[in-house]
Coordinates of C-alpha atoms (C1' of nucleotides) in Angstrom, one line a residue:
Chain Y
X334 CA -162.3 -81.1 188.8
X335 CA -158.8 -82.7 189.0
X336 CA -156.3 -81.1 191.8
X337 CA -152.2 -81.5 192.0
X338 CA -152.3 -82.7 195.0
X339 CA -148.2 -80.3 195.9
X340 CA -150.2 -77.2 195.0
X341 CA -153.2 -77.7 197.2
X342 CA -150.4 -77.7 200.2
X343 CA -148.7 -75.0 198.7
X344 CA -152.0 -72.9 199.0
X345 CA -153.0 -74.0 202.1
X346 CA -149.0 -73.5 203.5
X347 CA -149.0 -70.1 201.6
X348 CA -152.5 -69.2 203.5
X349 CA -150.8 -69.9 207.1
X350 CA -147.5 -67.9 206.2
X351 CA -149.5 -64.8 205.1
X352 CA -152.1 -65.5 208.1
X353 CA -149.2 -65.2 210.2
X354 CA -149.6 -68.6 211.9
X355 CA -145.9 -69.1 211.1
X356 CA -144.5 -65.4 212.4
X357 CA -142.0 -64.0 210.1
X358 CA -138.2 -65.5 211.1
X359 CA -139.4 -68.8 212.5
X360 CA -139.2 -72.1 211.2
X361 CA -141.6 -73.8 209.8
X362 CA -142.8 -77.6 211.0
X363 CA -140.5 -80.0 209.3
X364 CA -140.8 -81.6 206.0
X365 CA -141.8 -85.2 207.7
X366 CA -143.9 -82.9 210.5
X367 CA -145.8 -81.7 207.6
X368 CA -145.7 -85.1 205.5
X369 CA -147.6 -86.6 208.1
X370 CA -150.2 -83.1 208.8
X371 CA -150.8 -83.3 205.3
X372 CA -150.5 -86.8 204.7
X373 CA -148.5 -86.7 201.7
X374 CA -145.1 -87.8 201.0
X375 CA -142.0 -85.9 201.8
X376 CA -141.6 -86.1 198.0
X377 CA -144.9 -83.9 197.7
X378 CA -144.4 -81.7 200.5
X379 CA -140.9 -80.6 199.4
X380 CA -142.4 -79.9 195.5
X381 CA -144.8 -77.5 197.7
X382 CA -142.2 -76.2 200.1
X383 CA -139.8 -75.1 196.7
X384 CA -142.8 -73.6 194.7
X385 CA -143.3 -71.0 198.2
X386 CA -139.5 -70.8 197.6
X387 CA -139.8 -69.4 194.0
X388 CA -142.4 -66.5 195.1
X389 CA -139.4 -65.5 197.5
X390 CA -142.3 -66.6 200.3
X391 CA -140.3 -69.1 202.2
X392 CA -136.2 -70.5 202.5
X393 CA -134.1 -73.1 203.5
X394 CA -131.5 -73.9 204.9
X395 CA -129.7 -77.6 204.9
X396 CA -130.0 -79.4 208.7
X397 CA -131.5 -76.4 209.6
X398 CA -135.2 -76.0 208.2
X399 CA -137.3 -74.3 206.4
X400 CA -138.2 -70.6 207.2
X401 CA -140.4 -67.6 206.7
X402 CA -138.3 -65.4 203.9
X403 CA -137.2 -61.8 205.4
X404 CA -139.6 -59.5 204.2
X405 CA -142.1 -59.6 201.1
X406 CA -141.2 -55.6 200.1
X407 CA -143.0 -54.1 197.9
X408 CA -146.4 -54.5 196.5
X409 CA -146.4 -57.6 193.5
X410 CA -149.4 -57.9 190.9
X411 CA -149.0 -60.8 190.1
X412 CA -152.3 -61.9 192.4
X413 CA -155.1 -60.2 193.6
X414 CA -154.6 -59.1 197.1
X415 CA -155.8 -56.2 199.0
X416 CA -152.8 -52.9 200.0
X417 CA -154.2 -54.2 203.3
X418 CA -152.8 -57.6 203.0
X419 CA -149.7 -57.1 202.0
X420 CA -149.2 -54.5 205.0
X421 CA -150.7 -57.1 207.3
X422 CA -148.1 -59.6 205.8
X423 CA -144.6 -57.8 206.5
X424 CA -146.3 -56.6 209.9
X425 CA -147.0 -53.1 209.6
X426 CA -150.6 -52.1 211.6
X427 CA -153.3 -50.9 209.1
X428 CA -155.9 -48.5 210.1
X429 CA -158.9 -47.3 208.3
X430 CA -160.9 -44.0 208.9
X431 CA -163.9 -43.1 206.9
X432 CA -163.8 -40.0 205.6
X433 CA -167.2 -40.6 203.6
X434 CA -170.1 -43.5 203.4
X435 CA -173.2 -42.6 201.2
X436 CA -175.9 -44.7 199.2
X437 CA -175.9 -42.2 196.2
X438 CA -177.1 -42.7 192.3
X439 CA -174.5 -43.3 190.6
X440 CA -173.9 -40.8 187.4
X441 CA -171.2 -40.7 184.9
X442 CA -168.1 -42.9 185.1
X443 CA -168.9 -45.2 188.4
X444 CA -172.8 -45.3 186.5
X445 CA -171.6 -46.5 183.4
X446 CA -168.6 -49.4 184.3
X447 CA -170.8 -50.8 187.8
X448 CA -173.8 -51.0 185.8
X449 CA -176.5 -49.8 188.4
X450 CA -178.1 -46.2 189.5
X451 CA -177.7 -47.1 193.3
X452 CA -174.2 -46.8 194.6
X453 CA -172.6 -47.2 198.1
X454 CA -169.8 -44.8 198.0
X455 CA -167.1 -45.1 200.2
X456 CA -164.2 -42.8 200.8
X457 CA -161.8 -43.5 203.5
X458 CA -158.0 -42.7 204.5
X459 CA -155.9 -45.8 205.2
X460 CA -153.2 -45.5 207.9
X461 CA -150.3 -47.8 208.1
X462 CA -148.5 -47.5 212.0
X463 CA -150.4 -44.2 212.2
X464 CA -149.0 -42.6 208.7
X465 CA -151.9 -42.1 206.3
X466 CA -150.5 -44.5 203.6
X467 CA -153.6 -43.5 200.8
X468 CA -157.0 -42.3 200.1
X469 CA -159.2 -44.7 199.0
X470 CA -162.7 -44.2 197.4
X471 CA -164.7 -47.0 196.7
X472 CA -168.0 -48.0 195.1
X473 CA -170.2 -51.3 194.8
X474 CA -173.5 -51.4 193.6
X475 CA -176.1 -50.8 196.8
X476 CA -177.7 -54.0 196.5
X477 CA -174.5 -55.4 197.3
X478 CA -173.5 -53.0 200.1
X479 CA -176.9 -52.6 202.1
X480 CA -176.2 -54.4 204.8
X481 CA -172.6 -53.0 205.3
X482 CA -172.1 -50.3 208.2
X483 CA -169.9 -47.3 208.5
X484 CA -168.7 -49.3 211.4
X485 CA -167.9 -52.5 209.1
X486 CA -166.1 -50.9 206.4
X487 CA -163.6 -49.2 209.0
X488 CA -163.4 -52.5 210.6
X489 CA -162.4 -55.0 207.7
X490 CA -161.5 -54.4 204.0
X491 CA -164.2 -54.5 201.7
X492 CA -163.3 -58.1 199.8
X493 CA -163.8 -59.4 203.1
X494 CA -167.4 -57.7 203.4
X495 CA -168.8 -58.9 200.1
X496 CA -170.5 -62.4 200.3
X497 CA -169.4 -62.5 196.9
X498 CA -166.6 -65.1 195.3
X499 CA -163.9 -62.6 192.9
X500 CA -162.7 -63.7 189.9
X501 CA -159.6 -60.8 189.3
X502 CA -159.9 -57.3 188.4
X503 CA -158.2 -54.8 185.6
X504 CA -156.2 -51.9 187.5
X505 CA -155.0 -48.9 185.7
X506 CA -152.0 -46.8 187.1
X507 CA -151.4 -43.4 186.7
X508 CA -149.6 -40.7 188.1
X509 CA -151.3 -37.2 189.1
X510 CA -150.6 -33.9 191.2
X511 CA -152.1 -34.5 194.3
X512 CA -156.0 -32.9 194.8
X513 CA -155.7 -29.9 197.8
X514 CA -158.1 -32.3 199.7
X515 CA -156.4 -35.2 199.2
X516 CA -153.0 -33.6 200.3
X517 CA -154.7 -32.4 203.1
X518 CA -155.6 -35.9 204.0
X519 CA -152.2 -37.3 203.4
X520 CA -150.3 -35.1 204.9
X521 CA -148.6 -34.0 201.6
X522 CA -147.8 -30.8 200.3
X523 CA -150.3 -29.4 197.7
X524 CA -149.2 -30.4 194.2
X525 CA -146.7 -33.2 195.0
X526 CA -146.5 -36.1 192.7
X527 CA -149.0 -39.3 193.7
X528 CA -150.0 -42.6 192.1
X529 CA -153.4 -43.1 191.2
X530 CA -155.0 -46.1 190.4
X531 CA -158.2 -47.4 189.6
X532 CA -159.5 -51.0 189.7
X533 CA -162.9 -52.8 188.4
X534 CA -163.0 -56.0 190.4
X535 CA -165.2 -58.7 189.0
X536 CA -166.9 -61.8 191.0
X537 CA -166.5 -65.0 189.2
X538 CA -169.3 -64.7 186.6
X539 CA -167.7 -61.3 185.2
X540 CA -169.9 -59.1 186.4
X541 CA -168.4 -55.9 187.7
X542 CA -168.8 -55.6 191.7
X543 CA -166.1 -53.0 192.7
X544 CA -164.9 -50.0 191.4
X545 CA -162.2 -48.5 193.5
X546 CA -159.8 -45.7 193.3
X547 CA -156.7 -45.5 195.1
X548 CA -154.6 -42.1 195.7
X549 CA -150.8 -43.3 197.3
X550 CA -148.1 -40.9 197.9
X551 CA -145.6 -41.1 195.3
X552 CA -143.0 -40.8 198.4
X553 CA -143.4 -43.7 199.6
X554 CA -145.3 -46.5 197.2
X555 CA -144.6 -48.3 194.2
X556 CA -145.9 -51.3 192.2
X557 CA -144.1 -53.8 190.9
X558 CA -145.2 -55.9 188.6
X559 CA -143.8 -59.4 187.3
X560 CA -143.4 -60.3 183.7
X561 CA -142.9 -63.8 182.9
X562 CA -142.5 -65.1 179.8
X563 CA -141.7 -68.6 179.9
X564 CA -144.5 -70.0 178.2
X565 CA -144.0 -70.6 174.5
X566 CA -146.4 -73.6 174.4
X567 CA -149.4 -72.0 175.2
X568 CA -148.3 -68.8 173.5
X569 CA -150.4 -68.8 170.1
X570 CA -147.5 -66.5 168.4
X571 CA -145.4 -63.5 168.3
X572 CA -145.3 -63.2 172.2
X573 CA -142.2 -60.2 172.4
X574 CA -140.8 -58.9 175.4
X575 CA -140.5 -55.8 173.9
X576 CA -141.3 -52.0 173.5
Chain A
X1331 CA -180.2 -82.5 160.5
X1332 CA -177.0 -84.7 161.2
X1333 CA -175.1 -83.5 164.0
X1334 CA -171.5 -84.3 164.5
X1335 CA -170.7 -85.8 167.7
X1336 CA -167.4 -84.1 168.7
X1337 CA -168.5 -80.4 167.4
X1338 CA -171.2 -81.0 170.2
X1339 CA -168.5 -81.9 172.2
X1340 CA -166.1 -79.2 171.6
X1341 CA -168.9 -76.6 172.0
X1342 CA -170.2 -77.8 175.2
X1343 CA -166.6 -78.1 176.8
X1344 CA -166.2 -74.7 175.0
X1345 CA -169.4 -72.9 177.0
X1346 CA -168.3 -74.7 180.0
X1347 CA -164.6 -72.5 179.7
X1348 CA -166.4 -69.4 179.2
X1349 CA -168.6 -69.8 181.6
X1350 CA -165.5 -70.0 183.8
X1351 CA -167.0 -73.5 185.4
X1352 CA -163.6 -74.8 184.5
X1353 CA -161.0 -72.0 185.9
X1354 CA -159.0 -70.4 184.2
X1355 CA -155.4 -72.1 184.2
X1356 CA -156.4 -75.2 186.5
X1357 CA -156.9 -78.6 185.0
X1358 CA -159.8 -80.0 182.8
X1359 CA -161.3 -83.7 183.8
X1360 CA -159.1 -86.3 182.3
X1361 CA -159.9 -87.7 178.3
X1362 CA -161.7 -90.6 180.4
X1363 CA -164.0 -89.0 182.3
X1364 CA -165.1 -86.7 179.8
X1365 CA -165.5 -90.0 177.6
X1366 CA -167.7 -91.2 180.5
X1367 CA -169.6 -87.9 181.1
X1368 CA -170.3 -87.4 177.2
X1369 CA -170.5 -91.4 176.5
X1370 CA -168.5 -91.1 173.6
X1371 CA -165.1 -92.3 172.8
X1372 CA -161.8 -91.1 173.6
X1373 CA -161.0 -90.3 170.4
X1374 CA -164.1 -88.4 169.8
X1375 CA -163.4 -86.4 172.9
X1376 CA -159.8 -85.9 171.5
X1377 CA -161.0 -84.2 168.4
X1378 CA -163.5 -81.7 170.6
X1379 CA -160.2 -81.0 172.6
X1380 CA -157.8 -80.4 170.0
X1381 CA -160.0 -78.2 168.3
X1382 CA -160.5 -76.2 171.2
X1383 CA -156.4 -76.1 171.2
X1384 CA -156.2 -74.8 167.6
X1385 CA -158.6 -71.9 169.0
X1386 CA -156.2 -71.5 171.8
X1387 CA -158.5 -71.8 174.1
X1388 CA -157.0 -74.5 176.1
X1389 CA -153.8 -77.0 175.6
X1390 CA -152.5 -79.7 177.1
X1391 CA -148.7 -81.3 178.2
X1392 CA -148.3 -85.3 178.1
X1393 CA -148.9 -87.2 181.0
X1394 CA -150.3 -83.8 182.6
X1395 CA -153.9 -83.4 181.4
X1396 CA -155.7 -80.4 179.7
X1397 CA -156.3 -77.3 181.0
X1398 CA -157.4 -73.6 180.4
X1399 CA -155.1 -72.0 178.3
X1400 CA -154.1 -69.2 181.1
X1401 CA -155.2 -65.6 179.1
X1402 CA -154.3 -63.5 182.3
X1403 CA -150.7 -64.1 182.0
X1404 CA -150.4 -63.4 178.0
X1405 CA -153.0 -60.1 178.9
X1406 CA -150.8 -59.0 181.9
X1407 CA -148.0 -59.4 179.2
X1408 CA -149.5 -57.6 176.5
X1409 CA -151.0 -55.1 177.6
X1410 CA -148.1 -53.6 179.8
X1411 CA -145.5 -54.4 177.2
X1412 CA -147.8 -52.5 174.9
X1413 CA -147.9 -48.9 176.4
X1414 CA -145.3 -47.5 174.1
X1415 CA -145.8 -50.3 171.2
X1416 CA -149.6 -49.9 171.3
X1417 CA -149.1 -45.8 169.2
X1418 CA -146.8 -47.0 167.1
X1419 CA -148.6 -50.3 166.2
X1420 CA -152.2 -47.9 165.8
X1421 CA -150.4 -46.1 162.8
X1422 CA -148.5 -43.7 164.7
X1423 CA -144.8 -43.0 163.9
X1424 CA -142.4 -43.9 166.4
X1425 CA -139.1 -42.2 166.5
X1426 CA -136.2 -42.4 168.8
X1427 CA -133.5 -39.7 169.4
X1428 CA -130.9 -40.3 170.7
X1429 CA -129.4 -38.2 173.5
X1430 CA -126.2 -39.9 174.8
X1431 CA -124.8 -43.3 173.8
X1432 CA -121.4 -44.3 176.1
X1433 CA -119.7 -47.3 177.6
X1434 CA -119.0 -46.1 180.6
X1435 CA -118.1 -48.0 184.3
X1436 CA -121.4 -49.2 185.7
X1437 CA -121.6 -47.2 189.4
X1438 CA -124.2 -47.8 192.3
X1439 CA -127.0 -49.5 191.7
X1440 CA -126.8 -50.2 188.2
X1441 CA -123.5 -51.7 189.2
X1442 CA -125.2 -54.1 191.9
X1443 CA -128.1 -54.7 189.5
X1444 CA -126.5 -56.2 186.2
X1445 CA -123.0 -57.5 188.1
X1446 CA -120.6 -56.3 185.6
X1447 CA -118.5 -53.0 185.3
X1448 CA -118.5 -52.3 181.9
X1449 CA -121.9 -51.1 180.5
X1450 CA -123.3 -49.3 177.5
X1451 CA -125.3 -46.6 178.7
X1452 CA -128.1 -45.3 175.8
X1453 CA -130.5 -42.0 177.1
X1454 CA -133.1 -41.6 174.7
X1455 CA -136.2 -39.6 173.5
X1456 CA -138.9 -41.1 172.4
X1457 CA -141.2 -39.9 169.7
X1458 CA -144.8 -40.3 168.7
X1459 CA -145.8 -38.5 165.5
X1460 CA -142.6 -36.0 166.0
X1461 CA -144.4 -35.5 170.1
X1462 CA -142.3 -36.3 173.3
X1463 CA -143.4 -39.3 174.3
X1464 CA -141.1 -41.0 176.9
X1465 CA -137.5 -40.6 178.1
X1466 CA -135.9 -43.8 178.4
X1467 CA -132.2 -44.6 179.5
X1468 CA -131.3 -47.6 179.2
X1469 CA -128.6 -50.0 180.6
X1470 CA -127.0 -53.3 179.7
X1471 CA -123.3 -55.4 180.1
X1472 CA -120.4 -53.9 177.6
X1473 CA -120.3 -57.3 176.1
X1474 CA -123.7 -57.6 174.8
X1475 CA -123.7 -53.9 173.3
X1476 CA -120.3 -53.4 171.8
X1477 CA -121.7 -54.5 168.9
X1478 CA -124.0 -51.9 168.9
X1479 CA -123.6 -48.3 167.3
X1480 CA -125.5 -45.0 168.1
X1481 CA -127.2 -45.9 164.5
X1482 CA -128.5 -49.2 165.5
X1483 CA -130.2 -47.9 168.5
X1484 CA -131.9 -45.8 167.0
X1485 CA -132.9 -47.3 164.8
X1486 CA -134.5 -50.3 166.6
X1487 CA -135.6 -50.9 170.0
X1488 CA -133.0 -52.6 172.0
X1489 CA -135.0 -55.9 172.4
X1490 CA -134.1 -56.4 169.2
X1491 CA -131.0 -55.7 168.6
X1492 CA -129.4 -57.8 171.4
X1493 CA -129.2 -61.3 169.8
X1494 CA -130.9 -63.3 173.5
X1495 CA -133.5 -65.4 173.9
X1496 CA -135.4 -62.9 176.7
X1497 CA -137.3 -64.9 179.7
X1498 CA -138.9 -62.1 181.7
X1499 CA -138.9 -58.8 183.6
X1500 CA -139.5 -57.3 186.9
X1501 CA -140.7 -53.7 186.2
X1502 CA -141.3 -51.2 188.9
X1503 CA -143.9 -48.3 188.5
X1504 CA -144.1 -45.2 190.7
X1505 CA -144.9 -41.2 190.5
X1506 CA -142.3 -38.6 190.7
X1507 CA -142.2 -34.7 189.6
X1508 CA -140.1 -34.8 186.4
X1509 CA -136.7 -33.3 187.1
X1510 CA -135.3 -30.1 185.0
X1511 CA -133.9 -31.8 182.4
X1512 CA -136.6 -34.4 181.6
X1513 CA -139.1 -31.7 181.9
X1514 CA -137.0 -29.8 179.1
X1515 CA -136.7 -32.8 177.0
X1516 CA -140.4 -33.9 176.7
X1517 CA -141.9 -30.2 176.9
X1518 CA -143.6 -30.1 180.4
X1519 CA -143.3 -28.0 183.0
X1520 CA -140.9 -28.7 185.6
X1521 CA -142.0 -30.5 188.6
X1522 CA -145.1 -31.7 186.7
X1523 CA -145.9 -35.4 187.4
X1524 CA -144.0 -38.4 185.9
X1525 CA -144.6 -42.1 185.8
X1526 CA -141.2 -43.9 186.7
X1527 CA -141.1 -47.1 185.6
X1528 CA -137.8 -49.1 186.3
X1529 CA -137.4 -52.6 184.1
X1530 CA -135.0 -55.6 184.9
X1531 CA -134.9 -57.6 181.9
X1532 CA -133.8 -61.2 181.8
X1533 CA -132.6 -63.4 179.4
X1534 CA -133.7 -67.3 179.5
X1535 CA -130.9 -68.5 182.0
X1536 CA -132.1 -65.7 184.3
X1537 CA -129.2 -63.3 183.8
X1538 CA -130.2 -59.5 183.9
X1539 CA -129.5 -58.1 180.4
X1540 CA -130.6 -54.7 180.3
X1541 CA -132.0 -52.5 183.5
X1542 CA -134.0 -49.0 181.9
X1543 CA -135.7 -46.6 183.7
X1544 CA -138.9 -45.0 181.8
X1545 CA -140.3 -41.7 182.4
X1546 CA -143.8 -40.9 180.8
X1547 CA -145.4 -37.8 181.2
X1548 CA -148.3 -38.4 183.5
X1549 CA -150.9 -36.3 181.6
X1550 CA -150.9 -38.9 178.8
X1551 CA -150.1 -42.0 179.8
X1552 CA -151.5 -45.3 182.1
X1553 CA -150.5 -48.8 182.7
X1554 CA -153.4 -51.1 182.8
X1555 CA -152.8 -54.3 184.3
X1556 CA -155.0 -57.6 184.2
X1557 CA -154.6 -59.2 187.9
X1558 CA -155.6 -62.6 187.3
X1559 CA -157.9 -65.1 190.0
X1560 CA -155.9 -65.8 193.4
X1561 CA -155.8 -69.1 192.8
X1562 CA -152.7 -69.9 190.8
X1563 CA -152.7 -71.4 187.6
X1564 CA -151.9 -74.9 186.4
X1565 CA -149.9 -74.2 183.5
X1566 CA -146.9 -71.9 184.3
X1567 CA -145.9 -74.1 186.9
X1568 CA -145.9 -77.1 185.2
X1569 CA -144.0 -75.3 182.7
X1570 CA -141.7 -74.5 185.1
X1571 CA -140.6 -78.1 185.5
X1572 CA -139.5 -78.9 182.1
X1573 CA -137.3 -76.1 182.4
Chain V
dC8 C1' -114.3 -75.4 232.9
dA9 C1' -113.1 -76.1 227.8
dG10 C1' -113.3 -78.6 224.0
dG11 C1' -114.3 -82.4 221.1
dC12 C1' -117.3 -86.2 219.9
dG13 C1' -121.4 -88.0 218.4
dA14 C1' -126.4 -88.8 218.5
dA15 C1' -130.5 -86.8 216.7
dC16 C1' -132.4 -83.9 214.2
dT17 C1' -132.7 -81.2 209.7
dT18 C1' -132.7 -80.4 204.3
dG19 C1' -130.8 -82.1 199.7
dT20 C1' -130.7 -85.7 196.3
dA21 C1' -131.0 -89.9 194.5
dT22 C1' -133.6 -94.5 193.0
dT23 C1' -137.6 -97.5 192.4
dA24 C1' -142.4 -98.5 191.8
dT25 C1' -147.2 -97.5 190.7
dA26 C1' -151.1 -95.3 189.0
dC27 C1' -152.7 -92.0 186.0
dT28 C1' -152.3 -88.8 182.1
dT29 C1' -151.9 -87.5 177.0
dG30 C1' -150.0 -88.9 172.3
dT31 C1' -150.2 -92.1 168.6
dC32 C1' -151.3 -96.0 166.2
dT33 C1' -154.1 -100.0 164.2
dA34 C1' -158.4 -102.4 163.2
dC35 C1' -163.2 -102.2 162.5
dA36 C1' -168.2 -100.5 162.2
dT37 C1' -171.6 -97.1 160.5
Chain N
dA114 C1' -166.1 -89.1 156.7
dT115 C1' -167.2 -90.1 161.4
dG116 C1' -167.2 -92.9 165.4
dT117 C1' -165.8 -96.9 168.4
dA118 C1' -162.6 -100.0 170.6
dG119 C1' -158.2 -101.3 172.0
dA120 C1' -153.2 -101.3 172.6
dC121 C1' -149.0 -99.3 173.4
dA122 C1' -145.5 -95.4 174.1
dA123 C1' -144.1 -91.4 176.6
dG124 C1' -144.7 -88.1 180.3
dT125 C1' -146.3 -86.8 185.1
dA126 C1' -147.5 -87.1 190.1
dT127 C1' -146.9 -89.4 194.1
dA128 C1' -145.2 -92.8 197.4
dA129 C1' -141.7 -95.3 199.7
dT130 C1' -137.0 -95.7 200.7
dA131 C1' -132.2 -94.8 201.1
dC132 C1' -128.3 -92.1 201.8
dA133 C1' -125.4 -87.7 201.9
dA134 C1' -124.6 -83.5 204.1
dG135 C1' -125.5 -79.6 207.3
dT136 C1' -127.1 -78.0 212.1
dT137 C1' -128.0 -78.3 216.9
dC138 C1' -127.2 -79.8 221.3
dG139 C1' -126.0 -82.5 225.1
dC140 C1' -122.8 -85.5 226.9
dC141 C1' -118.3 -87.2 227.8
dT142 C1' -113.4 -86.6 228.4
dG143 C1' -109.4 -84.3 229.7

DNA sequence: CAGGCGAACTTGTATTATACTTGTCTACAT
DNA sequence: ATGTAGACAAGTATAATACAAGTTCGCCTG
């Protein structure tokens, strides 16, 4: 399959500045530093460089150079990235502690959307610099998950577990009074106001591999979500803005 | 049985989309190859294409190439823009009181937001078959609303009334407990949970037109949100370009 | 030591050229 | 009606090059 050649080295620049092999606040190599890494002209690099510069990833400055953007603030859904990530990216710690890790047959709900009777069910508190940030539950069909530990899933997010290529995932976001035990968990007073959110990840052939639900303090988490609509050539019709 | 050369084409490309062997939103193999791969003629391959483009399934710029019409961005559209559309478009009757209707000096944030001091300020109660359904305040510049009256709003939503070609939005979701007076206005107890969603709507030259703040009633209302492949698409940034 | 100058870097912005793409047309064969 | 072959126009991506403008830093001068 054909590739533009500017957004392959906007990837793979994109993949070292959230990586943090360019720490936050320091300059990137220059454009003819990177010309010749990449070996693409200045030309290419630079149509790279300013598409990192419309995600607010990167900036420049004239004579000066080009520079890891302040801070990436709140979550954006416009990609598929793990809570964990986006900590990782603006620098905060992130902790996991398993609160629960079962092979179980599946019933209801996480039988009927994962498609299997054999489940590996997850529940764990994520931590951010100490502060329990959410409760997370998860489930992936046991076939998928037998040769995951309790160790490994405290260790490393679960994309990263699964062998498995992911194509995107469908996330639904609602709001709740917090559960007693989760409030426990979060440190939270009983009945406070939380977001809860529930994606069905799919590997690239569509089949359903992940079903995870996500409890975050209302106090401190919010989603933000970017709507563009500047495609009216693709649109078939009636493509409104609106409410 | 004659068969028809470019319907066995278009079919085969068509599988090959579905089956997601071509990617969503990257680029197809040029009219050439495909006229190599299929041994048939350009213009044969040309017809299979196009009539996969009247099915929207993919399209194609000049001097670009073809590629996978990107759904994720239209679903991630649609279906968010949809949550308070989506009752009144299945039958139900959607009905708008207004609660305040001002021009008042823009303060704080809204201030900082939409850069100008004068703004028309519109709080709202949405309606769905005569039931609370959302309470929605809207803001936007004096001088695109002084045309507007108390009528017109509610009459219409306010998409539709201001006479802009819209580009996009940025819209924020968290939880909250709804204060007194919301709680009094959509019939929930007080301190019950909300979903707070904050828009910035912009027209096509990127100007912020109208900031509004939405707050649903947890108990009967979700966003769902399509998060597309990690790998960006083709289109939108090509798009981009001419712009 | 203070201050100005300039060399050596950087990004920003053109222009030109080439190879490749789709869009469109004509001519011709089956 | 369908398919092939070819030619040309228009748009895009990339390279190579040049120059303007901003920043940094060391060196030179007084």
């Amino acid at each position: 399959m054909r590739t533009i050649r500017y957004q392959e080295i906007a990837n793979a620049i994109r993949e070292r500045v959230q990586q943090g092999s360019y720490a936050a606040g320091r300059l990137l190599p220059s454009e003819a530093e990177l010309s010749g890494e990449f070996d693409a002209s200045r030309v290419t690099i630079r149509r790279a460089l300013e598409t990192l510069r419309d995600d607010g990833l990167v900036d420049a400055r004239q004579g000066f150079g080009w520079f890891v953007a302040a801070e990436p603030l709140r979550q954006t859904l416009g990609q598929l990235v793990t809570i964990e990530g986006q900590m990782a990216e603006s620098g905060v710690e992130a902790q996991r502690k398993i609160i629960e890790f079962a092979f179980i047959s599946a019933s209801g709900r996480v039988k009927a959307v994962l498609k299997t009777d054999h489940v590996l069910q997850v529940k764990r508190l994520n931590l951010a610099d100490g502060e329990p940030f959410a409760v997370v539950t998860v489930w992936c069909p046991a076939e998928l998950g037998q040769h995951l530990s309790r160790r490994d899933v405290e260790r490393a997010p679960f994309y990263e577990l699964l062998g498995v290529a992911l194509r995107g995932a469908t996330q639904t976001i609602g709001a709740d009074s917090v559960s007693a035990a989760d409030a426990a968990l979060l440190g939270v007073p009983v009945g406070s106001p939380v977001l809860c959110c529930e994606r069905l990840t799919t590997d690239v052939e569509g089949r359903p591999v992940l079903l995870s639900q996500h409890v975050f303090p209302a106090h401190r988490t919010e989603f933000v979500v970017e709507l563009p609509n500047a495609a009216p050539s693709v649109a078939p019709s009636g493509l409104r803005l609106v409410e």
